[in-house]
């Protein structure tokens, strides 16, 4: 079997590639990635430098919006399935400049699905997000997102992801393309780009820099260890019902401020580093996934408790300083200055 994994040089895609190599080592993975600021080939270095991997792994630098490049790739590889992780993924950047989000997240998904249609109705899985459901109020802890919750987006990022989801369902209904969609809550773990909450706070704390918390820090996210997300996608890919959406989440809701305090504690850093900054525009209050469907139909349950996963993640950033120090330079420095000021 040959699987195209797009966005495999990013956080979740790379973790998924490592998951595949461990759990389905006989299957060939072709990673397609544009290597934007968020893509890092160094993440895949151990596979790229392993001569024994050349049969079962290929990396192609390409843009999923580039129809000619995708056509050549599908022609050459004749893949059995496509898992689409490639996306612009940061809400704050989407607020600053939405256009590239529309291009990559919507048009890129359409190009990939056109290729799937053209080359024999290839199985397509879209990696989506709980953010397509909008947010829940802080004072209604009884409410959760189910697969039936209406799409109701807030940011240009979540709107672009929701648009892609609608398009995926349109290709299913109109052309009979064999698709599935998974909508996961916030992930954390190794190889996450330091612009996102958890790695940003770890990296800043290690350098004794201010820890910028938006608003009052009371917004709630539902955190899942990235390995549990990868296993869920694999299950949906192999056993999920075609044309269905599966929510993924581990019932692990936390306020941002509590996460930042926990990171300070684990690293032995003072909470005086915490700096409250101007709130994000349109900031979603609470995300909370009801994962009953994937549990009932595919037997999925999260395996990593947050208390263990966060310690493992902090340890990973401590042990892999060179990985993120290389990244926390150039374009990211400029973004950081623009977004947070000096
Ligand atoms: P990321 O930003 O770390 O990685 C995205 C990858 O896509 C990068 O390697 C980048 O180079 C690549 N890419 C961007 N534009 C491309 C293009 N036009 N062509 C080819 N490659 C391109 O993102 P992530 O956090 O790993 O998220 C992966 C997917 O999972 C996204 O679709 C995101 O919406 C979804 N998701 C993320 C989370 C989360 O908490 N991070 C939660 C739920 C869903
Ligand atoms: P983020 O990691 O950007 O994920 P998302 O917005 O997709 O959930 O942010 C997680 C939460 O942390 C969100 O409520 C915004 C907040 N946050 C901060 O308070 N400070 C920061 O510097 C960042 C990047 C995020």
mmCIF file of C-alpha atoms and ligand atoms in Angstrom:
data_model
loop_
_atom_site.group_PDB
_atom_site.id
_atom_site.type_symbol
_atom_site.label_atom_id
_atom_site.label_comp_id
_atom_site.label_asym_id
_atom_site.label_seq_id
_atom_site.Cartn_x
_atom_site.Cartn_y
_atom_site.Cartn_z
ATOM 1 C CA UNK A 1 0.000 0.000 0.000
ATOM 2 C CA UNK A 2 1.157 3.538 -0.766
ATOM 3 C CA UNK A 3 -0.130 6.408 1.349
ATOM 4 C CA UNK A 4 0.367 10.082 0.534
ATOM 5 C CA UNK A 5 0.747 12.111 3.720
ATOM 6 C CA UNK A 6 0.577 15.841 3.093
ATOM 7 C CA UNK A 7 2.038 18.275 5.629
ATOM 8 C CA UNK A 8 4.265 15.520 7.018
ATOM 9 C CA UNK A 9 7.071 17.940 7.913
ATOM 10 C CA UNK A 10 4.736 19.707 10.346
ATOM 11 C CA UNK A 11 3.816 18.789 13.887
ATOM 12 C CA UNK A 12 1.028 16.199 13.632
ATOM 13 C CA UNK A 13 1.917 14.942 10.145
ATOM 14 C CA UNK A 14 5.469 14.107 11.258
ATOM 15 C CA UNK A 15 4.207 12.349 14.371
ATOM 16 C CA UNK A 16 1.837 10.414 12.096
ATOM 17 C CA UNK A 17 4.703 9.373 9.814
ATOM 18 C CA UNK A 18 6.655 8.071 12.835
ATOM 19 C CA UNK A 19 3.496 6.307 14.001
ATOM 20 C CA UNK A 20 3.085 4.665 10.573
ATOM 21 C CA UNK A 21 6.685 3.490 10.457
ATOM 22 C CA UNK A 22 6.329 1.884 13.840
ATOM 23 C CA UNK A 23 2.887 0.356 13.381
ATOM 24 C CA UNK A 24 2.717 -0.366 9.633
ATOM 25 C CA UNK A 25 6.383 -0.590 8.618
ATOM 26 C CA UNK A 26 5.591 -2.458 5.392
ATOM 27 C CA UNK A 27 3.471 0.393 4.015
ATOM 28 C CA UNK A 28 5.019 3.048 1.778
ATOM 29 C CA UNK A 29 4.583 6.647 2.850
ATOM 30 C CA UNK A 30 5.070 9.538 0.453
ATOM 31 C CA UNK A 31 5.324 12.803 2.351
ATOM 32 C CA UNK A 32 4.368 15.928 0.414
ATOM 33 C CA UNK A 33 5.190 19.211 2.074
ATOM 34 C CA UNK A 34 5.760 22.749 0.842
ATOM 35 C CA UNK A 35 8.121 23.437 3.766
ATOM 36 C CA UNK A 36 6.528 26.689 4.830
ATOM 37 C CA UNK A 37 7.855 28.345 7.994
ATOM 38 C CA UNK A 38 5.978 25.566 9.895
ATOM 39 C CA UNK A 39 7.537 22.663 8.025
ATOM 40 C CA UNK A 40 10.887 21.296 9.142
ATOM 41 C CA UNK A 41 12.771 18.659 7.256
ATOM 42 C CA UNK A 42 15.008 18.180 10.291
ATOM 43 C CA UNK A 43 12.011 16.552 11.975
ATOM 44 C CA UNK A 44 12.161 13.734 9.424
ATOM 45 C CA UNK A 45 15.972 13.531 9.306
ATOM 46 C CA UNK A 46 16.296 10.081 10.948
ATOM 47 C CA UNK A 47 14.075 8.572 8.241
ATOM 48 C CA UNK A 48 15.630 10.557 5.401
ATOM 49 C CA UNK A 49 19.131 9.489 6.435
ATOM 50 C CA UNK A 50 18.245 5.820 6.851
ATOM 51 C CA UNK A 51 19.238 3.993 3.626
ATOM 52 C CA UNK A 52 16.930 1.102 4.593
ATOM 53 C CA UNK A 53 13.972 3.498 4.457
ATOM 54 C CA UNK A 54 14.341 4.406 0.789
ATOM 55 C CA UNK A 55 11.859 1.703 -0.359
ATOM 56 C CA UNK A 56 9.145 2.672 2.070
ATOM 57 C CA UNK A 57 9.568 6.440 2.368
ATOM 58 C CA UNK A 58 9.796 9.341 -0.033
ATOM 59 C CA UNK A 59 9.791 13.079 0.607
ATOM 60 C CA UNK A 60 8.605 15.519 -2.047
ATOM 61 C CA UNK A 61 8.757 19.255 -1.577
ATOM 62 C CA UNK A 62 5.617 20.537 -3.283
ATOM 63 C CA UNK A 63 2.599 22.746 -2.776
ATOM 64 C CA UNK A 64 -0.727 20.893 -2.591
ATOM 65 C CA UNK A 65 -2.249 23.797 -4.556
ATOM 66 C CA UNK A 66 0.117 23.098 -7.472
ATOM 67 C CA UNK A 67 -2.110 20.999 -9.739
ATOM 68 C CA UNK A 68 0.664 20.046 -12.164
ATOM 69 C CA UNK A 69 2.961 18.889 -9.361
ATOM 70 C CA UNK A 70 0.157 16.886 -7.748
ATOM 71 C CA UNK A 71 -0.766 15.350 -11.079
ATOM 72 C CA UNK A 72 2.811 14.213 -11.675
ATOM 73 C CA UNK A 73 2.982 12.796 -8.170
ATOM 74 C CA UNK A 74 -0.262 10.809 -8.434
ATOM 75 C CA UNK A 75 0.718 9.583 -11.881
ATOM 76 C CA UNK A 76 4.035 8.315 -10.547
ATOM 77 C CA UNK A 77 2.956 6.903 -7.187
ATOM 78 C CA UNK A 78 -0.569 5.596 -7.908
ATOM 79 C CA UNK A 79 -1.397 5.950 -4.203
ATOM 80 C CA UNK A 80 -4.017 3.871 -2.383
ATOM 81 C CA UNK A 81 -4.932 6.655 0.003
ATOM 82 C CA UNK A 82 -4.262 10.274 0.927
ATOM 83 C CA UNK A 83 -4.207 11.742 4.433
ATOM 84 C CA UNK A 84 -4.333 15.519 4.289
ATOM 85 C CA UNK A 85 -2.571 17.267 7.169
ATOM 86 C CA UNK A 86 -1.180 20.120 5.044
ATOM 87 C CA UNK A 87 -2.593 23.412 6.216
ATOM 88 C CA UNK A 88 -1.881 26.845 7.506
ATOM 89 C CA UNK A 89 -2.693 26.119 11.135
ATOM 90 C CA UNK A 90 -2.148 29.137 13.373
ATOM 91 C CA UNK A 91 -5.215 31.194 14.347
ATOM 92 C CA UNK A 92 -3.210 34.364 15.122
ATOM 93 C CA UNK A 93 -1.559 34.332 11.701
ATOM 94 C CA UNK A 94 -4.965 33.849 10.069
ATOM 95 C CA UNK A 95 -6.187 36.989 11.828
ATOM 96 C CA UNK A 96 -3.142 38.889 10.550
ATOM 97 C CA UNK A 97 -3.456 37.654 6.936
ATOM 98 C CA UNK A 98 -6.277 35.276 5.936
ATOM 99 C CA UNK A 99 -5.556 34.777 2.239
ATOM 100 C CA UNK A 100 -2.987 31.988 2.354
ATOM 101 C CA UNK A 101 -5.345 30.088 4.687
ATOM 102 C CA UNK A 102 -8.045 30.152 2.042
ATOM 103 C CA UNK A 103 -5.627 29.072 -0.630
ATOM 104 C CA UNK A 104 -3.905 26.180 1.107
ATOM 105 C CA UNK A 105 -6.709 24.951 3.327
ATOM 106 C CA UNK A 106 -9.570 25.139 0.827
ATOM 107 C CA UNK A 107 -8.108 25.138 -2.685
ATOM 108 C CA UNK A 108 -5.305 22.727 -1.710
ATOM 109 C CA UNK A 109 -7.869 20.256 -0.390
ATOM 110 C CA UNK A 110 -9.865 20.568 -3.610
ATOM 111 C CA UNK A 111 -6.792 19.897 -5.775
ATOM 112 C CA UNK A 112 -5.964 16.756 -3.763
ATOM 113 C CA UNK A 113 -9.516 15.471 -4.044
ATOM 114 C CA UNK A 114 -9.555 16.159 -7.798
ATOM 115 C CA UNK A 115 -6.449 13.980 -8.078
ATOM 116 C CA UNK A 116 -8.147 11.273 -6.003
ATOM 117 C CA UNK A 117 -11.090 11.318 -8.402
ATOM 118 C CA UNK A 118 -8.911 11.338 -11.485
ATOM 119 C CA UNK A 119 -6.693 8.441 -10.413
ATOM 120 C CA UNK A 120 -9.374 5.894 -9.522
ATOM 121 C CA UNK A 121 -11.518 7.098 -6.651
ATOM 122 C CA UNK A 122 -8.701 7.050 -4.122
ATOM 123 C CA UNK A 123 -9.511 6.945 -0.400
ATOM 124 C CA UNK A 124 -9.182 10.451 1.080
ATOM 125 C CA UNK A 125 -8.984 11.421 4.737
ATOM 126 C CA UNK A 126 -9.241 15.040 5.810
ATOM 127 C CA UNK A 127 -7.589 16.028 9.097
ATOM 128 C CA UNK A 128 -9.872 18.699 10.469
ATOM 129 C CA UNK A 129 -10.356 20.430 13.786
ATOM 130 C CA UNK A 130 -12.901 20.939 16.576
ATOM 131 C CA UNK A 131 -12.614 24.674 15.817
ATOM 132 C CA UNK A 132 -15.131 24.240 12.976
ATOM 133 C CA UNK A 133 -17.851 24.031 15.657
ATOM 134 C CA UNK A 134 -17.051 27.510 16.983
ATOM 135 C CA UNK A 135 -16.911 27.784 20.765
ATOM 136 C CA UNK A 136 -18.916 26.886 23.861
ATOM 137 C CA UNK A 137 -19.695 29.248 26.739
ATOM 138 C CA UNK A 138 -17.530 28.971 29.855
ATOM 139 C CA UNK A 139 -20.572 28.656 32.125
ATOM 140 C CA UNK A 140 -22.054 25.580 30.409
ATOM 141 C CA UNK A 141 -19.691 22.699 31.273
ATOM 142 C CA UNK A 142 -22.489 20.291 30.333
ATOM 143 C CA UNK A 143 -22.175 21.160 26.607
ATOM 144 C CA UNK A 144 -19.849 19.305 24.203
ATOM 145 C CA UNK A 145 -19.255 19.247 20.446
ATOM 146 C CA UNK A 146 -20.758 16.173 18.775
ATOM 147 C CA UNK A 147 -20.542 15.370 15.079
ATOM 148 C CA UNK A 148 -24.063 16.834 14.770
ATOM 149 C CA UNK A 149 -23.122 20.219 16.259
ATOM 150 C CA UNK A 150 -23.619 22.825 13.514
ATOM 151 C CA UNK A 151 -20.549 24.372 11.943
ATOM 152 C CA UNK A 152 -20.245 27.896 13.322
ATOM 153 C CA UNK A 153 -16.765 29.313 12.912
ATOM 154 C CA UNK A 154 -14.957 32.268 14.462
ATOM 155 C CA UNK A 155 -11.529 32.862 12.911
ATOM 156 C CA UNK A 156 -10.337 32.895 9.307
ATOM 157 C CA UNK A 157 -8.424 29.690 10.194
ATOM 158 C CA UNK A 158 -11.456 27.781 11.458
ATOM 159 C CA UNK A 159 -13.551 29.123 8.598
ATOM 160 C CA UNK A 160 -11.054 27.845 6.053
ATOM 161 C CA UNK A 161 -11.028 24.407 7.733
ATOM 162 C CA UNK A 162 -14.833 24.324 7.848
ATOM 163 C CA UNK A 163 -15.002 25.302 4.165
ATOM 164 C CA UNK A 164 -12.674 22.420 3.339
ATOM 165 C CA UNK A 165 -14.867 20.034 5.364
ATOM 166 C CA UNK A 166 -17.937 21.132 3.416
ATOM 167 C CA UNK A 167 -16.068 20.584 0.180
ATOM 168 C CA UNK A 168 -14.997 17.089 1.304
ATOM 169 C CA UNK A 169 -18.629 16.184 1.991
ATOM 170 C CA UNK A 170 -19.621 17.676 -1.374
ATOM 171 C CA UNK A 171 -17.099 15.435 -3.171
ATOM 172 C CA UNK A 172 -18.547 12.446 -1.303
ATOM 173 C CA UNK A 173 -22.133 13.247 -2.209
ATOM 174 C CA UNK A 174 -21.545 14.541 -5.740
ATOM 175 C CA UNK A 175 -18.792 12.244 -7.006
ATOM 176 C CA UNK A 176 -18.932 9.356 -4.538
ATOM 177 C CA UNK A 177 -15.320 9.972 -3.461
ATOM 178 C CA UNK A 178 -14.556 7.663 -0.495
ATOM 179 C CA UNK A 179 -13.836 10.232 2.195
ATOM 180 C CA UNK A 180 -13.710 10.538 5.968
ATOM 181 C CA UNK A 181 -13.122 13.567 8.179
ATOM 182 C CA UNK A 182 -11.690 13.648 11.698
ATOM 183 C CA UNK A 183 -12.104 16.675 13.961
ATOM 184 C CA UNK A 184 -9.630 16.705 16.802
ATOM 185 C CA UNK A 185 -9.168 18.945 19.793
ATOM 186 C CA UNK A 186 -5.891 20.768 20.611
ATOM 187 C CA UNK A 187 -2.809 18.562 20.312
ATOM 188 C CA UNK A 188 0.459 18.747 22.228
ATOM 189 C CA UNK A 189 3.664 16.735 22.059
ATOM 190 C CA UNK A 190 7.061 16.617 20.310
ATOM 191 C CA UNK A 191 7.810 18.673 17.176
ATOM 192 C CA UNK A 192 5.099 21.303 17.706
ATOM 193 C CA UNK A 193 6.117 24.665 16.279
ATOM 194 C CA UNK A 194 6.912 27.111 19.117
ATOM 195 C CA UNK A 195 4.238 29.619 18.055
ATOM 196 C CA UNK A 196 1.528 27.442 19.699
ATOM 197 C CA UNK A 197 0.656 27.791 23.381
ATOM 198 C CA UNK A 198 2.488 24.865 24.996
ATOM 199 C CA UNK A 199 5.822 24.919 23.125
ATOM 200 C CA UNK A 200 5.850 28.731 23.156
ATOM 201 C CA UNK A 201 5.549 28.774 26.929
ATOM 202 C CA UNK A 202 8.175 26.050 27.365
ATOM 203 C CA UNK A 203 10.661 27.790 25.037
ATOM 204 C CA UNK A 204 10.101 31.230 26.588
ATOM 205 C CA UNK A 205 10.270 29.912 30.154
ATOM 206 C CA UNK A 206 13.559 28.150 29.427
ATOM 207 C CA UNK A 207 14.976 31.480 28.253
ATOM 208 C CA UNK A 208 13.398 33.423 31.153
ATOM 209 C CA UNK A 209 11.328 35.461 28.681
ATOM 210 C CA UNK A 210 7.825 36.798 29.423
ATOM 211 C CA UNK A 211 4.996 34.258 29.049
ATOM 212 C CA UNK A 212 2.296 36.124 27.069
ATOM 213 C CA UNK A 213 -1.161 35.001 28.226
ATOM 214 C CA UNK A 214 -4.090 36.395 26.211
ATOM 215 C CA UNK A 215 -6.860 38.180 28.125
ATOM 216 C CA UNK A 216 -7.363 36.707 31.583
ATOM 217 C CA UNK A 217 -6.090 33.241 30.632
ATOM 218 C CA UNK A 218 -9.455 31.650 31.385
ATOM 219 C CA UNK A 219 -10.182 30.294 27.900
ATOM 220 C CA UNK A 220 -10.501 26.529 27.913
ATOM 221 C CA UNK A 221 -8.969 24.046 25.465
ATOM 222 C CA UNK A 222 -9.380 20.257 25.403
ATOM 223 C CA UNK A 223 -5.836 18.830 25.147
ATOM 224 C CA UNK A 224 -4.887 15.527 23.537
ATOM 225 C CA UNK A 225 -1.455 13.940 23.251
ATOM 226 C CA UNK A 226 -0.461 13.844 19.570
ATOM 227 C CA UNK A 227 0.177 10.073 19.576
ATOM 228 C CA UNK A 228 -3.442 9.458 20.562
ATOM 229 C CA UNK A 229 -4.573 11.606 17.625
ATOM 230 C CA UNK A 230 -2.366 9.632 15.207
ATOM 231 C CA UNK A 231 -3.822 6.313 16.417
ATOM 232 C CA UNK A 232 -7.353 7.661 15.999
ATOM 233 C CA UNK A 233 -6.666 8.756 12.388
ATOM 234 C CA UNK A 234 -5.234 5.328 11.618
ATOM 235 C CA UNK A 235 -8.392 3.679 12.993
ATOM 236 C CA UNK A 236 -10.673 5.965 10.974
ATOM 237 C CA UNK A 237 -8.634 5.314 7.844
ATOM 238 C CA UNK A 238 -8.904 1.543 8.199
ATOM 239 C CA UNK A 239 -12.293 1.064 9.844
ATOM 240 C CA UNK A 240 -14.210 4.339 9.660
ATOM 241 C CA UNK A 241 -17.444 4.476 7.702
ATOM 242 C CA UNK A 242 -17.119 6.290 4.371
ATOM 243 C CA UNK A 243 -18.746 9.723 4.301
ATOM 244 C CA UNK A 244 -18.613 10.061 8.085
ATOM 245 C CA UNK A 245 -17.121 12.590 10.490
ATOM 246 C CA UNK A 246 -15.347 11.408 13.667
ATOM 247 C CA UNK A 247 -14.642 13.707 16.607
ATOM 248 C CA UNK A 248 -11.409 13.032 18.520
ATOM 249 C CA UNK A 249 -10.766 14.253 22.044
ATOM 250 C CA UNK A 250 -9.906 12.947 25.477
ATOM 251 C CA UNK A 251 -12.105 14.957 27.861
ATOM 252 C CA UNK A 252 -9.128 16.891 29.127
ATOM 253 C CA UNK A 253 -10.250 20.502 29.444
ATOM 254 C CA UNK A 254 -7.884 23.034 30.934
ATOM 255 C CA UNK A 255 -7.719 26.801 31.274
ATOM 256 C CA UNK A 256 -4.740 28.378 29.523
ATOM 257 C CA UNK A 257 -3.461 29.976 32.709
ATOM 258 C CA UNK A 258 -3.403 26.606 34.488
ATOM 259 C CA UNK A 259 -1.292 25.126 31.693
ATOM 260 C CA UNK A 260 1.162 28.019 31.870
ATOM 261 C CA UNK A 261 1.417 27.725 35.662
ATOM 262 C CA UNK A 262 2.026 23.994 35.335
ATOM 263 C CA UNK A 263 4.849 24.591 32.850
ATOM 264 C CA UNK A 264 6.423 27.139 35.249
ATOM 265 C CA UNK A 265 6.230 24.596 38.084
ATOM 266 C CA UNK A 266 7.700 21.750 36.042
ATOM 267 C CA UNK A 267 10.602 23.927 34.856
ATOM 268 C CA UNK A 268 11.189 25.541 38.257
ATOM 269 C CA UNK A 269 10.490 29.016 36.823
ATOM 270 C CA UNK A 270 8.739 31.849 38.691
ATOM 271 C CA UNK A 271 5.136 32.715 37.830
ATOM 272 C CA UNK A 272 6.275 36.338 37.682
ATOM 273 C CA UNK A 273 7.249 35.558 34.065
ATOM 274 C CA UNK A 274 3.529 35.391 33.231
ATOM 275 C CA UNK A 275 2.463 38.556 31.382
ATOM 276 C CA UNK A 276 -1.156 39.226 30.519
ATOM 277 C CA UNK A 277 -1.388 40.677 27.014
ATOM 278 C CA UNK A 278 -4.157 41.994 24.767
ATOM 279 C CA UNK A 279 -6.708 39.299 24.036
ATOM 280 C CA UNK A 280 -6.912 37.573 20.648
ATOM 281 C CA UNK A 281 -9.638 39.084 18.418
ATOM 282 C CA UNK A 282 -12.778 36.925 18.443
ATOM 283 C CA UNK A 283 -11.062 34.571 20.942
ATOM 284 C CA UNK A 284 -13.010 31.287 21.246
ATOM 285 C CA UNK A 285 -13.923 30.668 24.874
ATOM 286 C CA UNK A 286 -14.108 26.924 25.258
ATOM 287 C CA UNK A 287 -13.631 23.833 23.099
ATOM 288 C CA UNK A 288 -14.830 20.467 24.360
ATOM 289 C CA UNK A 289 -15.172 17.297 22.274
ATOM 290 C CA UNK A 290 -17.613 14.455 22.807
ATOM 291 C CA UNK A 291 -15.627 11.470 21.464
ATOM 292 C CA UNK A 292 -18.413 8.887 22.018
ATOM 293 C CA UNK A 293 -18.773 8.010 18.321
ATOM 294 C CA UNK A 294 -15.156 7.026 17.675
ATOM 295 C CA UNK A 295 -15.142 5.078 20.939
ATOM 296 C CA UNK A 296 -18.361 3.257 20.121
ATOM 297 C CA UNK A 297 -17.590 2.488 16.482
ATOM 298 C CA UNK A 298 -13.825 2.026 16.470
ATOM 299 C CA UNK A 299 -12.965 1.323 20.112
ATOM 300 C CA UNK A 300 -10.671 4.368 20.360
ATOM 301 C CA UNK A 301 -9.775 5.785 23.743
ATOM 302 C CA UNK A 302 -6.875 8.076 24.620
ATOM 303 C CA UNK A 303 -3.930 6.284 26.219
ATOM 304 C CA UNK A 304 -1.787 9.170 27.461
ATOM 305 C CA UNK A 305 -2.950 11.010 30.564
ATOM 306 C CA UNK A 306 -2.256 14.764 30.443
ATOM 307 C CA UNK A 307 -0.154 14.600 33.618
ATOM 308 C CA UNK A 308 2.225 12.157 31.880
ATOM 309 C CA UNK A 309 2.039 13.649 28.384
ATOM 310 C CA UNK A 310 2.935 17.163 29.480
ATOM 311 C CA UNK A 311 5.964 15.974 31.463
ATOM 312 C CA UNK A 312 7.086 13.884 28.481
ATOM 313 C CA UNK A 313 6.597 16.895 26.184
ATOM 314 C CA UNK A 314 8.541 19.274 28.436
ATOM 315 C CA UNK A 315 11.334 16.684 28.679
ATOM 316 C CA UNK A 316 11.359 16.423 24.850
ATOM 317 C CA UNK A 317 11.819 20.205 24.456
ATOM 318 C CA UNK A 318 14.612 20.109 27.039
ATOM 319 C CA UNK A 319 16.343 17.221 25.253
ATOM 320 C CA UNK A 320 15.862 18.660 21.763
ATOM 321 C CA UNK A 321 16.863 22.277 22.195
ATOM 322 C CA UNK A 322 18.671 22.395 18.882
ATOM 323 C CA UNK A 323 15.455 21.411 17.033
ATOM 324 C CA UNK A 324 13.500 24.414 18.272
ATOM 325 C CA UNK A 325 16.398 26.826 18.615
ATOM 326 C CA UNK A 326 17.007 26.421 14.890
ATOM 327 C CA UNK A 327 13.347 27.268 14.272
ATOM 328 C CA UNK A 328 13.072 30.163 16.706
ATOM 329 C CA UNK A 329 15.005 32.324 14.275
ATOM 330 C CA UNK A 330 14.505 34.243 11.047
ATOM 331 C CA UNK A 331 10.863 34.437 9.952
ATOM 332 C CA UNK A 332 9.570 33.387 13.372
ATOM 333 C CA UNK A 333 11.504 36.180 15.126
ATOM 334 C CA UNK A 334 9.920 38.724 12.819
ATOM 335 C CA UNK A 335 6.452 37.264 13.397
ATOM 336 C CA UNK A 336 7.054 37.283 17.148
ATOM 337 C CA UNK A 337 8.048 40.949 17.116
ATOM 338 C CA UNK A 338 5.058 41.896 14.985
ATOM 339 C CA UNK A 339 2.625 39.965 17.127
ATOM 340 C CA UNK A 340 3.901 40.453 20.668
ATOM 341 C CA UNK A 341 6.018 43.585 20.269
ATOM 342 C CA UNK A 342 9.519 43.748 21.732
HETATM 343 P P1 LIG B 1 1.668 22.611 11.304
HETATM 344 O O1 LIG B 1 1.465 24.040 11.007
HETATM 345 O O2 LIG B 1 2.637 22.201 12.358
HETATM 346 O O3 LIG B 1 2.102 21.831 9.969
HETATM 347 C C1 LIG B 1 1.521 22.086 8.727
HETATM 348 C C2 LIG B 1 2.426 21.488 7.652
HETATM 349 O O4 LIG B 1 1.803 21.705 6.374
HETATM 350 C C3 LIG B 1 3.805 22.144 7.566
HETATM 351 O O5 LIG B 1 4.801 21.144 7.446
HETATM 352 C C4 LIG B 1 3.740 22.995 6.287
HETATM 353 O O6 LIG B 1 4.987 23.139 5.642
HETATM 354 C C5 LIG B 1 2.771 22.175 5.454
HETATM 355 N N1 LIG B 1 2.088 22.998 4.443
HETATM 356 C C6 LIG B 1 1.493 24.229 4.623
HETATM 357 N N2 LIG B 1 1.003 24.666 3.462
HETATM 358 C C7 LIG B 1 1.260 23.700 2.531
HETATM 359 C C8 LIG B 1 0.972 23.580 1.149
HETATM 360 N N3 LIG B 1 0.322 24.548 0.473
HETATM 361 N N4 LIG B 1 1.373 22.463 0.502
HETATM 362 C C9 LIG B 1 2.037 21.482 1.164
HETATM 363 N N5 LIG B 1 2.345 21.556 2.470
HETATM 364 C C10 LIG B 1 1.950 22.648 3.148
HETATM 365 O O7 LIG B 1 0.220 22.031 11.619
HETATM 366 P P2 LIG B 1 -0.240 20.863 12.607
HETATM 367 O O8 LIG B 1 -0.456 21.419 13.954
HETATM 368 O O9 LIG B 1 0.668 19.698 12.414
HETATM 369 O O10 LIG B 1 -1.668 20.534 11.990
HETATM 370 C C11 LIG B 1 -1.815 19.541 10.987
HETATM 371 C C12 LIG B 1 -3.289 19.437 10.609
HETATM 372 O O11 LIG B 1 -4.054 19.092 11.751
HETATM 373 C C13 LIG B 1 -3.872 20.763 10.095
HETATM 374 O O12 LIG B 1 -4.731 20.457 9.011
HETATM 375 C C14 LIG B 1 -4.656 21.312 11.278
HETATM 376 O O13 LIG B 1 -5.751 22.082 10.841
HETATM 377 C C15 LIG B 1 -5.105 20.037 11.956
HETATM 378 N N6 LIG B 1 -5.318 20.110 13.415
HETATM 379 C C16 LIG B 1 -4.344 20.603 14.243
HETATM 380 C C17 LIG B 1 -4.539 20.613 15.623
HETATM 381 C C18 LIG B 1 -3.473 21.116 16.575
HETATM 382 O O14 LIG B 1 -3.723 21.207 17.779
HETATM 383 N N7 LIG B 1 -2.279 21.418 16.123
HETATM 384 C C19 LIG B 1 -5.741 20.139 16.161
HETATM 385 C C20 LIG B 1 -6.719 19.633 15.275
HETATM 386 C C21 LIG B 1 -6.487 19.617 13.908
HETATM 387 P P1 LIG B 2 -3.078 27.989 20.258
HETATM 388 O O1 LIG B 2 -1.980 27.084 20.695
HETATM 389 O O2 LIG B 2 -2.774 29.071 19.280
HETATM 390 O O3 LIG B 2 -4.254 27.031 19.731
HETATM 391 P P2 LIG B 2 -5.775 27.405 19.303
HETATM 392 O O4 LIG B 2 -5.961 28.857 19.262
HETATM 393 O O5 LIG B 2 -5.876 26.778 17.955
HETATM 394 O O6 LIG B 2 -6.630 26.729 20.339
HETATM 395 O O7 LIG B 2 -3.721 28.667 21.548
HETATM 396 C C1 LIG B 2 -4.248 27.887 22.598
HETATM 397 C C2 LIG B 2 -4.849 28.850 23.612
HETATM 398 O O8 LIG B 2 -3.795 29.606 24.205
HETATM 399 C C3 LIG B 2 -5.807 29.861 22.996
HETATM 400 O O9 LIG B 2 -6.888 30.093 23.900
HETATM 401 C C4 LIG B 2 -4.975 31.129 22.866
HETATM 402 C C5 LIG B 2 -3.988 31.011 24.018
HETATM 403 N N1 LIG B 2 -2.673 31.634 23.794
HETATM 404 C C6 LIG B 2 -2.164 32.554 24.714
HETATM 405 O O10 LIG B 2 -2.795 32.851 25.737
HETATM 406 N N2 LIG B 2 -0.950 33.111 24.462
HETATM 407 C C7 LIG B 2 -0.217 32.822 23.351
HETATM 408 O O11 LIG B 2 0.876 33.417 23.168
HETATM 409 C C8 LIG B 2 -0.743 31.872 22.418
HETATM 410 C C9 LIG B 2 0.012 31.521 21.176
HETATM 411 C C10 LIG B 2 -1.981 31.298 22.687
#
